[in-house]
């Protein structure tokens, strides 16, 4: 029974990565906003699901918007820094991430956050969505956003959506299957992972005779053969360092004979009961993997303590869902839209030769997870900054808008995207950008009293570019970091001159080292350490550094990597066997030095 009905300008259902950022942006724009979440932590993948070593948008030029602001907050709040793992340049305590989002919400008096609730029904008025009912209250709003992990509002509102694979005949995607087969039947969507955090308790056994870590019991259906060979080819230390967090903790989110779980994935959308069964099984699967790790590597490794806010503190609040129901929108993002232009390093930024409705940037490789199956995909990786990264692409605003329904936007992994392309659009920074754009769009629709499909896209793009708190890039340009004075000029220039967009991804602006160091540069260098040594070029975009000073590191050999465009340029032109002085941060897990500043001699 509904005991109370709230009225708002904007309602966001789901407190995940996209829903949280959408609500924050809508409220910052001035809209009266209600955010309803299932869990007591906001942030979804980045926090409650435990994926606190996010992928993608790592290059300095792509650290913009709320994603960039989140990283800045993490750098200030995380003791010991973010250079801990080798899967990501940013790993942190998920509780600190949750505190950041909670603080951002708390500072907005026009944002009302209600936790512990899931949607039960959706109110319709003709072809428009007007409200959502929860267990004991309802909310009516002018614009409603689906930020749920599995696109639950799409189903409740009977808005056309997709689940599963599309064949190559649908859009001509090069990696799509020609016919449905055993793989498409067995894994209709990508497998989720129930993240568990483990901890190094130290080698107490050798001195006390008592194991340091409590025993991790096996859960139902334990079968050690499922995990045999999990770190073959890596070694135990490298395996653990994959998702190393501060304070001797490890994020266990491992795809090779690990804790991805894909048994009867259709249960996720059949009923609440069947979804609950799947979630329980996936959690048991991760418990069994942790049990296996402890049995193989010893009792110094156990379940981490006091991580997540529930009884089993080492286990995330919910699974890390890589795919959900996907909207049938005005535009669908296909594999072709995320692959590089022929002869270039970037994807196209526009849907056709006349119009660009980009509102967010991604650059991750197209990564699909099917347990025990290697699925070939068209490559979209490039060498940059001494390492591999992904071809940058854009998300169009029209992929957030239902084809036939008004008063509604999506803001999560549930955008209008093909199953194949979802492997690149699902990543945390991309979804933060989608959420920020959806929240801005919703607030502007309220201001202009218009439907999302009628909102002038250029006005939305201008608002995102000029946001006074968290301006966000729309055009991917490797050599245009957000601290540059000409950043807005070049962003607008390519929106106005689509055909001029360079296939190299570099705009023709002066090198950053022709300018005095900015406050941003000085802050990065100030957080870094100084090293001297010999630079070696093994091959193109593969650099090594033999340390000569300080003495504590003398003789060590490290890989050199950077996230900064002007440093990438310096590394590409630095002479082999040159004596150099570097400022940067050493990452033990990856055995690399993240270079922030470089001089010869």
Coordinates of C-alpha atoms in Angstrom, one line a residue, residues 56-57 62 333-340 345-350 358-366 380 390-396 415 417 421-427 429-431 434 473-478 501:
X56 CA 39.1 2.9 -19.0
X57 CA 39.3 6.7 -19.4
X62 CA 39.9 11.7 -20.6
X333 CA 25.7 2.0 -30.5
X334 CA 27.1 -0.8 -32.6
X335 CA 30.6 -2.4 -32.8
X336 CA 31.5 -0.2 -35.8
X337 CA 30.9 2.9 -33.7
X338 CA 33.6 2.0 -31.2
X339 CA 36.3 0.8 -33.6
X340 CA 39.0 3.0 -35.0
X345 CA 43.5 5.9 -33.7
X346 CA 40.0 7.1 -32.9
X347 CA 36.4 6.1 -33.7
X348 CA 34.1 8.5 -35.5
X349 CA 32.5 11.1 -33.3
X350 CA 29.3 11.5 -35.3
X358 CA 28.1 12.9 -28.5
X359 CA 27.7 13.4 -24.8
X360 CA 30.3 11.0 -23.2
X361 CA 33.7 9.4 -24.0
X362 CA 35.0 5.9 -23.5
X363 CA 38.3 4.3 -24.6
X364 CA 38.4 0.8 -23.1
X365 CA 39.0 -2.2 -25.2
X366 CA 36.0 -4.4 -26.1
X380 CA 40.4 -1.8 -30.7
X390 CA 41.9 1.5 -26.1
X391 CA 40.6 3.4 -29.1
X392 CA 38.5 6.3 -27.9
X393 CA 34.8 6.5 -28.9
X394 CA 31.8 8.5 -28.0
X395 CA 28.3 7.8 -26.7
X396 CA 25.4 9.6 -28.5
X415 CA 21.7 2.4 -23.0
X417 CA 23.8 -0.6 -27.4
X421 CA 29.5 -3.1 -28.3
X422 CA 28.4 -3.3 -24.7
X423 CA 31.8 -4.9 -23.9
X424 CA 33.3 -1.4 -24.2
X425 CA 30.4 0.9 -23.2
X426 CA 29.8 -0.9 -19.8
X427 CA 32.9 0.3 -18.1
X429 CA 34.1 5.8 -16.3
X430 CA 31.9 5.6 -19.4
X431 CA 28.8 5.0 -17.3
X434 CA 26.5 8.7 -19.4
X473 CA 35.0 16.4 -22.5
X474 CA 32.8 15.4 -25.5
X475 CA 35.4 15.1 -28.2
X476 CA 38.2 12.6 -27.5
X477 CA 41.6 14.3 -28.1
X478 CA 44.7 12.7 -26.7
X501 CA 38.3 15.8 -36.6

